[in-house]
PDB file of C-alpha atoms and ligand atoms in Angstrom:
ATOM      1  CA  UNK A 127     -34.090  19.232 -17.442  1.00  0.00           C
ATOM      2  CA  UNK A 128     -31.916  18.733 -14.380  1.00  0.00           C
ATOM      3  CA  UNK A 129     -28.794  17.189 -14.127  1.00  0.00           C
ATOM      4  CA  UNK A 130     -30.451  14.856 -11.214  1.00  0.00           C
ATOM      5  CA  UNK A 131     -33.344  13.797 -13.864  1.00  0.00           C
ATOM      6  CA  UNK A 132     -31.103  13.376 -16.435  1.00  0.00           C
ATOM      7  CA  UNK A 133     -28.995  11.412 -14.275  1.00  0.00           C
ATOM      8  CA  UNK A 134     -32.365   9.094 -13.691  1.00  0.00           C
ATOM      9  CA  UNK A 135     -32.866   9.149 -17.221  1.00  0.00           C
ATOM     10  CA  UNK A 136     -29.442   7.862 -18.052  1.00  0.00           C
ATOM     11  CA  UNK A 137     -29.629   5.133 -15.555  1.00  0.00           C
ATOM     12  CA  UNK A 138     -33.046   4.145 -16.128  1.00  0.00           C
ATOM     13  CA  UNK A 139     -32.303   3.555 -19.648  1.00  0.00           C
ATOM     14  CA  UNK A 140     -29.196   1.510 -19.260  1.00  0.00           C
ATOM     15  CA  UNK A 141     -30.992  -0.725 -16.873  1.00  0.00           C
ATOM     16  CA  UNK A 142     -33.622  -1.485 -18.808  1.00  0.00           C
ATOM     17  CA  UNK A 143     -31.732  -2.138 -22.141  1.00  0.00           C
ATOM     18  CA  UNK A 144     -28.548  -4.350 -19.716  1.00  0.00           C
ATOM     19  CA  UNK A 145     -31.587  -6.357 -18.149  1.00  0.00           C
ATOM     20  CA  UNK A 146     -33.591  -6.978 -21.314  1.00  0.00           C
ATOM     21  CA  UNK A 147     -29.963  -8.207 -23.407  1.00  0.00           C
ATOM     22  CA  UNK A 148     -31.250 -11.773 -23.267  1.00  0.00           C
ATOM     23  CA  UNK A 149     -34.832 -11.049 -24.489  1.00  0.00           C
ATOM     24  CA  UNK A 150     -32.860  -9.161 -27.481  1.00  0.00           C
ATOM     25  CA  UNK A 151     -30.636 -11.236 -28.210  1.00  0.00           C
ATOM     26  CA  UNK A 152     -32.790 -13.784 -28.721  1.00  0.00           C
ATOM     27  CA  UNK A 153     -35.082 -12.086 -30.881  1.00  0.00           C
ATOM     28  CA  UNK A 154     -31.967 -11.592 -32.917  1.00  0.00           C
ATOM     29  CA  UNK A 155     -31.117 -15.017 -32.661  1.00  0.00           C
ATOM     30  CA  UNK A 156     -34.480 -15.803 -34.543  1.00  0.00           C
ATOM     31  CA  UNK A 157     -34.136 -13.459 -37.715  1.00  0.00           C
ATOM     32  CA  UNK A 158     -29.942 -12.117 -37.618  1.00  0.00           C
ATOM     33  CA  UNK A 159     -27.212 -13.204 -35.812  1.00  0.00           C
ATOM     34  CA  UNK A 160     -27.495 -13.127 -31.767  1.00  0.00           C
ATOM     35  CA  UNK A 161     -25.546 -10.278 -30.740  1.00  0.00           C
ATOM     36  CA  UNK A 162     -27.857  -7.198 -30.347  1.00  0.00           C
ATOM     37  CA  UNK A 163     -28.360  -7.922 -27.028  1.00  0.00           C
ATOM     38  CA  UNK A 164     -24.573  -7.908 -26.208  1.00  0.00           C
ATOM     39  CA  UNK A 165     -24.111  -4.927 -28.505  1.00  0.00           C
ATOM     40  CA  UNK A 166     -26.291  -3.092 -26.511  1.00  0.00           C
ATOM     41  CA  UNK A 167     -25.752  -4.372 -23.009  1.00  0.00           C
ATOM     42  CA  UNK A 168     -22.042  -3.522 -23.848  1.00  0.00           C
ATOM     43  CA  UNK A 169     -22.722  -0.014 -25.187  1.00  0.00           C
ATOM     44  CA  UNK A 170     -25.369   0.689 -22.216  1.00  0.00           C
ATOM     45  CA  UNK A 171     -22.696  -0.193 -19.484  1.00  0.00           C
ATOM     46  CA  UNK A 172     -20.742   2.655 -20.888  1.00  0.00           C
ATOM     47  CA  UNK A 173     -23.436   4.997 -20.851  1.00  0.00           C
ATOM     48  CA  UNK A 174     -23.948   3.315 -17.182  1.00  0.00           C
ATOM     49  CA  UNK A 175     -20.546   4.255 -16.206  1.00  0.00           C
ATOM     50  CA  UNK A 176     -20.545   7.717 -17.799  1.00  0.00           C
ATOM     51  CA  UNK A 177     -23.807   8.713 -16.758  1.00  0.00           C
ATOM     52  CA  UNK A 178     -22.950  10.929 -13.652  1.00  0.00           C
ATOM     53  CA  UNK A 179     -20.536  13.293 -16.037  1.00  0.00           C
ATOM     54  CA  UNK A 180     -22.886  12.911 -19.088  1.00  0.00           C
ATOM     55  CA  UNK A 181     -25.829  14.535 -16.569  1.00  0.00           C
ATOM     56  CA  UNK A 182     -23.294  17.445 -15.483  1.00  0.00           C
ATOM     57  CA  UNK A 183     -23.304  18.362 -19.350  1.00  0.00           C
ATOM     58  CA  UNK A 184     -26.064  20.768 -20.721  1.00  0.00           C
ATOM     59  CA  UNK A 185     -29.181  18.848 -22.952  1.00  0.00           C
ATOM     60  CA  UNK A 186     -27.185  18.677 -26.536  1.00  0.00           C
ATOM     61  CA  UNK A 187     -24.213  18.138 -24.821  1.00  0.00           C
ATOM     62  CA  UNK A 188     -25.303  15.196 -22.655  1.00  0.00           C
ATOM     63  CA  UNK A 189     -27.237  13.337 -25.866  1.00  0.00           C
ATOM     64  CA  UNK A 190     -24.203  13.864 -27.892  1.00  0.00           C
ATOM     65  CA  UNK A 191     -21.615  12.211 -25.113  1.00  0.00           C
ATOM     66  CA  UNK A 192     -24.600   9.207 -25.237  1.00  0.00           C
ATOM     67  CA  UNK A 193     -24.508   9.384 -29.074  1.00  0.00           C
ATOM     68  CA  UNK A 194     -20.525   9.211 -28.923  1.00  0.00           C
ATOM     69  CA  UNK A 195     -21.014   6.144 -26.695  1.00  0.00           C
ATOM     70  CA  UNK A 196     -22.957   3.815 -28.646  1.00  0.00           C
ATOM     71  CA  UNK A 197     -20.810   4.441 -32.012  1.00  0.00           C
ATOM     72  CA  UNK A 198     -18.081   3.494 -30.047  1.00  0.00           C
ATOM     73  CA  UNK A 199     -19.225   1.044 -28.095  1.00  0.00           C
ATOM     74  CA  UNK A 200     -22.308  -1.108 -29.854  1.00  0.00           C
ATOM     75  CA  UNK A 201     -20.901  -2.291 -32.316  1.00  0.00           C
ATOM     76  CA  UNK A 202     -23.041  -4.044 -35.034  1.00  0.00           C
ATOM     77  CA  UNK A 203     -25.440  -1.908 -37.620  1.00  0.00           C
ATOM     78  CA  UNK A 204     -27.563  -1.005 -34.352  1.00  0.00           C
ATOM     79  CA  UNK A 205     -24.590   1.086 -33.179  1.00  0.00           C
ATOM     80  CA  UNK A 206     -23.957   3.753 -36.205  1.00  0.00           C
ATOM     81  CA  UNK A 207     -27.753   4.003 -35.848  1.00  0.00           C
ATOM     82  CA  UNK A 208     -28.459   4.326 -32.452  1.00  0.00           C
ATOM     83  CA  UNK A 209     -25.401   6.775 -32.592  1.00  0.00           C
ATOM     84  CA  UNK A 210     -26.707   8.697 -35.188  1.00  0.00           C
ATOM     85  CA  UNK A 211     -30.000   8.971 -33.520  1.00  0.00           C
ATOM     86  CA  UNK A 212     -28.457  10.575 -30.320  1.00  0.00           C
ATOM     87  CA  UNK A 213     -26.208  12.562 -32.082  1.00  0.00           C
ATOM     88  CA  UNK A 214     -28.224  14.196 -34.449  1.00  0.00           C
ATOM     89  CA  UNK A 215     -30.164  14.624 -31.121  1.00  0.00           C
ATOM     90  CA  UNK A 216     -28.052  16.526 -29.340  1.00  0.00           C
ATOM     91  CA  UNK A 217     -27.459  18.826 -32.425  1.00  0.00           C
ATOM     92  CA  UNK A 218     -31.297  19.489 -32.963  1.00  0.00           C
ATOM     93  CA  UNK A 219     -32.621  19.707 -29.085  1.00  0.00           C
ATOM     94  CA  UNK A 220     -32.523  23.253 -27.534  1.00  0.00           C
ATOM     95  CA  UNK A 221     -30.658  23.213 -24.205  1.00  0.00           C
ATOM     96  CA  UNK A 222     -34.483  23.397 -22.643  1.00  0.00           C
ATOM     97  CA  UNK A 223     -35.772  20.773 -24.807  1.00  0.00           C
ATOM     98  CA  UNK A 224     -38.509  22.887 -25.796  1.00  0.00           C
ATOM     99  CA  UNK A 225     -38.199  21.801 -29.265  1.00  0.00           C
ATOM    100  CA  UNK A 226     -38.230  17.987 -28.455  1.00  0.00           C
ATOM    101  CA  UNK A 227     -40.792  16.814 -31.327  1.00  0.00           C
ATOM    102  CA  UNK A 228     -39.141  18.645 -33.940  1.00  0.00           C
ATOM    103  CA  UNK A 229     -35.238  17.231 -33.247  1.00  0.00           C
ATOM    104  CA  UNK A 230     -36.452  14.271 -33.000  1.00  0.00           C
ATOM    105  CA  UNK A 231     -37.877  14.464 -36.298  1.00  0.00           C
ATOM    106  CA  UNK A 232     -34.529  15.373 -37.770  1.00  0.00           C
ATOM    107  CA  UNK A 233     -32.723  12.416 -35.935  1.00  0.00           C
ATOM    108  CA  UNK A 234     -34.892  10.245 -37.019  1.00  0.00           C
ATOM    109  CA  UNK A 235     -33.977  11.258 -40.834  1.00  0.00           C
ATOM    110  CA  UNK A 236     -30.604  11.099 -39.641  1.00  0.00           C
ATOM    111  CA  UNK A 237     -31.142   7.089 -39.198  1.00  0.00           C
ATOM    112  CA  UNK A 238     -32.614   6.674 -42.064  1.00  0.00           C
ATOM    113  CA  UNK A 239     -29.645   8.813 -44.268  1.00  0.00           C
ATOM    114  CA  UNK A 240     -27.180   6.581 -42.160  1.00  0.00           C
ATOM    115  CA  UNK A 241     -29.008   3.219 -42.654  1.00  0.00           C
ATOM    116  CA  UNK A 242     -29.946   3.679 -46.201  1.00  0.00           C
ATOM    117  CA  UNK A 243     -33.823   2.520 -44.677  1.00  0.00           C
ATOM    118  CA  UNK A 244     -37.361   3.752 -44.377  1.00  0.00           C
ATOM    119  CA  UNK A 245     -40.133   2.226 -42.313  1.00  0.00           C
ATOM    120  CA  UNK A 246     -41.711  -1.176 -43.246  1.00  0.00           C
ATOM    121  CA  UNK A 247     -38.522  -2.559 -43.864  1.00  0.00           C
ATOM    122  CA  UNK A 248     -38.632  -4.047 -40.306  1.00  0.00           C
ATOM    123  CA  UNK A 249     -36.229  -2.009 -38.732  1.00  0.00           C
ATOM    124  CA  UNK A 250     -35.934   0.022 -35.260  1.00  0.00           C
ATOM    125  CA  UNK A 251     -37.455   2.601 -38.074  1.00  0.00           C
ATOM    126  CA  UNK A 252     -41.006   0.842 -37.881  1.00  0.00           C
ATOM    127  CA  UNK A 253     -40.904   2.281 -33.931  1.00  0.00           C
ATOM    128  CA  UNK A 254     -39.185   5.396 -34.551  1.00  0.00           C
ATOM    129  CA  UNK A 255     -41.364   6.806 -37.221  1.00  0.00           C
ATOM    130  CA  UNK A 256     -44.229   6.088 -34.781  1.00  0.00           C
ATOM    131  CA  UNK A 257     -43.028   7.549 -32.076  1.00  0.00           C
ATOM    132  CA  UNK A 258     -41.987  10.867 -34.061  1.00  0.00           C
ATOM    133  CA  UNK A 259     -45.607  10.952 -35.389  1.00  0.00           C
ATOM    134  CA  UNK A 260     -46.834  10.713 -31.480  1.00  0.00           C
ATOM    135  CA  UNK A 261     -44.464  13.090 -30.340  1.00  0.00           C
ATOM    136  CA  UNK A 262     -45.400  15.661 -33.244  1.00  0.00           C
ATOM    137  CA  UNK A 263     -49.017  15.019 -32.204  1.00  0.00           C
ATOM    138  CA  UNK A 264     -48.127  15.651 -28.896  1.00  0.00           C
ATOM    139  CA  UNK A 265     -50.483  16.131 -25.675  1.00  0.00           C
ATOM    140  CA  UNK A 266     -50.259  16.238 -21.783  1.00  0.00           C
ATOM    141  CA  UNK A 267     -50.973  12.346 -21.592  1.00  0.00           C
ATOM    142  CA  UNK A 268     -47.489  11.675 -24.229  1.00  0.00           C
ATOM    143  CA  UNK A 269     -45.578   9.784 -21.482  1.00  0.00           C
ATOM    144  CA  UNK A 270     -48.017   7.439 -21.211  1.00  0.00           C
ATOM    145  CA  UNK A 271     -49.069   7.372 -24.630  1.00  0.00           C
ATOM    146  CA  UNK A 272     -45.847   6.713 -26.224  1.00  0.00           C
ATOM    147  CA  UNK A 273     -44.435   3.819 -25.029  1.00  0.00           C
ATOM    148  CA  UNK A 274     -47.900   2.686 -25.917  1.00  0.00           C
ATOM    149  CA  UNK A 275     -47.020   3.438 -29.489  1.00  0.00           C
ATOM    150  CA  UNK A 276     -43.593   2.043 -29.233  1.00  0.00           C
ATOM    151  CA  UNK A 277     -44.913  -1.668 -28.177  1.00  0.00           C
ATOM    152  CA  UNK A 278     -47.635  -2.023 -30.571  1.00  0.00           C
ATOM    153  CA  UNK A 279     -45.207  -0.820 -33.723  1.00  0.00           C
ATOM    154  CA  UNK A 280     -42.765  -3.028 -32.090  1.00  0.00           C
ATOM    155  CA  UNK A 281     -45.507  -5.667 -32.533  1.00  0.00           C
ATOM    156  CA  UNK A 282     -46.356  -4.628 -35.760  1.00  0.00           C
ATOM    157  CA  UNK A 283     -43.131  -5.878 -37.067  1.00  0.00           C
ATOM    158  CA  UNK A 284     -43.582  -8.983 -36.517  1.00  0.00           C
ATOM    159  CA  UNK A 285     -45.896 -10.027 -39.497  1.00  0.00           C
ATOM    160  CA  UNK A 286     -43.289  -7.837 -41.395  1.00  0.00           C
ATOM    161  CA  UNK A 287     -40.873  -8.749 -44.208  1.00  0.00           C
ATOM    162  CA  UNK A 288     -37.240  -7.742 -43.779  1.00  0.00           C
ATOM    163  CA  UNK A 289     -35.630  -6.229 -46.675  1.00  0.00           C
ATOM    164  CA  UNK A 290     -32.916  -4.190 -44.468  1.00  0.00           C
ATOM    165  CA  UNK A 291     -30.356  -5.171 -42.047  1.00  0.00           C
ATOM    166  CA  UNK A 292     -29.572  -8.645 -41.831  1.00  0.00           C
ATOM    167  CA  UNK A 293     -32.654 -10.193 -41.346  1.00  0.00           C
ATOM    168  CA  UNK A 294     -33.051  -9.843 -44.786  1.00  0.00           C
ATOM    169  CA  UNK A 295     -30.954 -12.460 -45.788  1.00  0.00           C
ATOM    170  CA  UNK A 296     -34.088 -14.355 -44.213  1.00  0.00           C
ATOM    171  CA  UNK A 297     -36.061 -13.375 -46.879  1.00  0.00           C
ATOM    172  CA  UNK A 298     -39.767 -14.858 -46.425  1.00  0.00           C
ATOM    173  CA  UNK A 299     -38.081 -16.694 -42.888  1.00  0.00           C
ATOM    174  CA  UNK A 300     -37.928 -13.069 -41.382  1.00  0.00           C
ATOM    175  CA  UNK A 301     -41.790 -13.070 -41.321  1.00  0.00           C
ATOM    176  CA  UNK A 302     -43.367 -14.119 -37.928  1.00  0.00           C
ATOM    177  CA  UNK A 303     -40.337 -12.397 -35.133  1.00  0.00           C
ATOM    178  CA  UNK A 304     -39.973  -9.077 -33.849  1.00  0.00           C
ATOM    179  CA  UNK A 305     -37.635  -7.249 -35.282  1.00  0.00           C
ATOM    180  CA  UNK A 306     -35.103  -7.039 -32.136  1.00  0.00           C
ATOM    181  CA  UNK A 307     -33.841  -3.014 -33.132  1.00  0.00           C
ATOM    182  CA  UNK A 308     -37.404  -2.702 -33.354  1.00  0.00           C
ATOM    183  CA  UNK A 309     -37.566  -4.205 -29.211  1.00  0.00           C
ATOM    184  CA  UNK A 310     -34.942  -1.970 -27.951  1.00  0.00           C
ATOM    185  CA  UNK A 311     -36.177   0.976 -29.391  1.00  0.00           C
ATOM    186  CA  UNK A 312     -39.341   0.670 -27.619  1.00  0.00           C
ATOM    187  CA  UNK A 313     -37.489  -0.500 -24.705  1.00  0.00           C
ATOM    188  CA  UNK A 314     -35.656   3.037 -24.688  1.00  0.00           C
ATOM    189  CA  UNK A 315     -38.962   5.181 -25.291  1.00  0.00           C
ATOM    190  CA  UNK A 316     -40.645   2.925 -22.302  1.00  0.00           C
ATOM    191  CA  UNK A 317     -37.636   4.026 -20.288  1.00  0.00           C
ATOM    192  CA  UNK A 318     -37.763   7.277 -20.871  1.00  0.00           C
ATOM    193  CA  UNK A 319     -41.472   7.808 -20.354  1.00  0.00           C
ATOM    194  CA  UNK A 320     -41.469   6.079 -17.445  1.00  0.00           C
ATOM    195  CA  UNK A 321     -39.047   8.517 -15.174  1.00  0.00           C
ATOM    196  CA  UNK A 322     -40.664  11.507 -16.989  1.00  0.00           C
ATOM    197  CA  UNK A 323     -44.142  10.301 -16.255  1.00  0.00           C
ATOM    198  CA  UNK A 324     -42.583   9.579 -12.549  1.00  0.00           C
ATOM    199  CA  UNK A 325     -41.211  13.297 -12.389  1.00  0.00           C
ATOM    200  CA  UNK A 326     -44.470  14.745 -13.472  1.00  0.00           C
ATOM    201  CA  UNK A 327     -43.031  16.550 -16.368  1.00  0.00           C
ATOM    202  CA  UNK A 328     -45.762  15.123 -18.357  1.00  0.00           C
TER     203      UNK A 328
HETATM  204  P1  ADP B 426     -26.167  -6.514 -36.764  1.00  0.00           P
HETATM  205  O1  ADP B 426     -27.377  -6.552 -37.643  1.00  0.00           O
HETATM  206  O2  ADP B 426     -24.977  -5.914 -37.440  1.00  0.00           O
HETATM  207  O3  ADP B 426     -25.883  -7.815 -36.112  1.00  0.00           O
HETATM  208  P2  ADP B 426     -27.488  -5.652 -34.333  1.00  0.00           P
HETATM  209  O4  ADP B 426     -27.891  -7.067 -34.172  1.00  0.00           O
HETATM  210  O5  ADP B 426     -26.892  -4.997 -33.137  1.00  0.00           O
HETATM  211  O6  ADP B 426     -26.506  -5.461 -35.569  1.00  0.00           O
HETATM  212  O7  ADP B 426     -28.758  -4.770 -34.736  1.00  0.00           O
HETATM  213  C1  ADP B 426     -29.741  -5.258 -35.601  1.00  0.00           C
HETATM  214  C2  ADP B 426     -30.867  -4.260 -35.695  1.00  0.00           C
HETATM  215  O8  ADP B 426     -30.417  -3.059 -36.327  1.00  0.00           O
HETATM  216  C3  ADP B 426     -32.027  -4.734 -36.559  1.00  0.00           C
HETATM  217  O9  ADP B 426     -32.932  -5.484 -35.776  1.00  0.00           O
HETATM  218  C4  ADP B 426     -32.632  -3.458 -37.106  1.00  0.00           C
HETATM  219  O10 ADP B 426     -33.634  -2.949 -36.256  1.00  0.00           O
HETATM  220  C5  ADP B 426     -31.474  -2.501 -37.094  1.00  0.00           C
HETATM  221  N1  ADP B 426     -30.973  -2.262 -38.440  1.00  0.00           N
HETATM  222  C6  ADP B 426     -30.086  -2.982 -39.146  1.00  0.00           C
HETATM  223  N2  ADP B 426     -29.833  -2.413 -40.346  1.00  0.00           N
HETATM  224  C7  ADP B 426     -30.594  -1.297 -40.406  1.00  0.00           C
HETATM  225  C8  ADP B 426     -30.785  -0.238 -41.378  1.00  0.00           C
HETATM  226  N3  ADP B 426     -30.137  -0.237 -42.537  1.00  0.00           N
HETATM  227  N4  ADP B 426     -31.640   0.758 -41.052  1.00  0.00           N
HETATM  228  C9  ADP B 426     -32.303   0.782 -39.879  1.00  0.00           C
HETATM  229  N5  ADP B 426     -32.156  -0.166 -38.944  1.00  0.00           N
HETATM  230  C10 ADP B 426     -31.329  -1.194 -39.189  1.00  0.00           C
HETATM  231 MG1   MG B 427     -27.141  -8.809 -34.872  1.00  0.00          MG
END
């Protein structure tokens, strides 16, 4: 990992998520209250604006900085979480990123400690836990598997009942929408994949 990919990485991401805010906030408009798109457009700016200094840090560093970020910045339940998830991160990874699969595993049990959840409760968990399974799997084809993975579990929550989060209050009404935490976390693996897959690190 090179400060110039991570750089990409950074940027890539916070595109995606700032261009997509509409599409999530919608989806939140459906089954919570309309702001996870602004929560994360406004957190993603920061990481935006920080991203030349974040890529100048070493791996744990640089996903910590990210992690500090969104807690500050997100706002919401999706911001704790999505803090958590690159914080814990950054204290897993190995500065080589060697042991990818296997942090990721233990930030992904960091969200669920922090949101008190567990897959099929319609959550950014039901893409997660996917994409940890993938990524323990693993394989040369994973960048173009995973974000694969990501949009059908994203999909896969629609049918779902809530019963975390706020689109629980919804109760049976949470049935038939994407969950939108669900949406961005497959927007962020899609990111991701796509600049690795682009940098043939895959
Ligand atoms: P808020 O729900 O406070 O308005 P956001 O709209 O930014 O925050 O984020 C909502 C998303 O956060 C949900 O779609 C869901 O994916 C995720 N979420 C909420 N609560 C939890 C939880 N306890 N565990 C895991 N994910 C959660
Ligand atoms: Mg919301």
């Amino acid at each position: 990992m090179t400060p110039a990919l991570l750089h990409r990485l950074l940027l890539a991401v916070a595109d995606d998520v700032i261009a997509h805010a509409d599409e999530l906030t919608a989806l939140d408009q459906a089954i919570g209250d309309g702001d996870h798109g602004v929560n994360m457009k406004r957190g993603f700016e920061t990481v935006r604006a920080e991203a030349e200094s974040t890529a100048g840090k070493p791996l744990p560093e640089a996903l910590k900085a990210v992690g500090t970020q969104l807690v500050l910045k997100v706002g919401g339940a999706s911001g704790p979480l999505y803090g958590t998830l690159f914080l814990a991160l950054g204290k897993e990874i190995a500065p080589d990123g060697a042991n990818l699969a296997a942090a990721f595993a233990k930030a992904v049990e960091a969200v669920q400690a922090r949101g008190k959840s567990h897959p099929g409760q319609k959550t950014m968990l039901d893409v997660l836990t996917p994409v940890e399974r993938a990524l323990a799997e693993g394989g040369a084809d994973l960048p173009r598997r995973l974000p694969k993975v990501a949009d059908a579990a994203a999909e896969a929550t629609i049918p779902m009942l809530a019963t975390r989060g706020r689109a629980s209050f919804l109760g049976e009404r949470s049935v038939g929408h994407m969950d939108p935490g669900a949406r961005s976390s497959a927007l962020i693996v899609a990111s991701v994949c796509r600049v690795l897959e682009g940098a043939n690190l895959g």
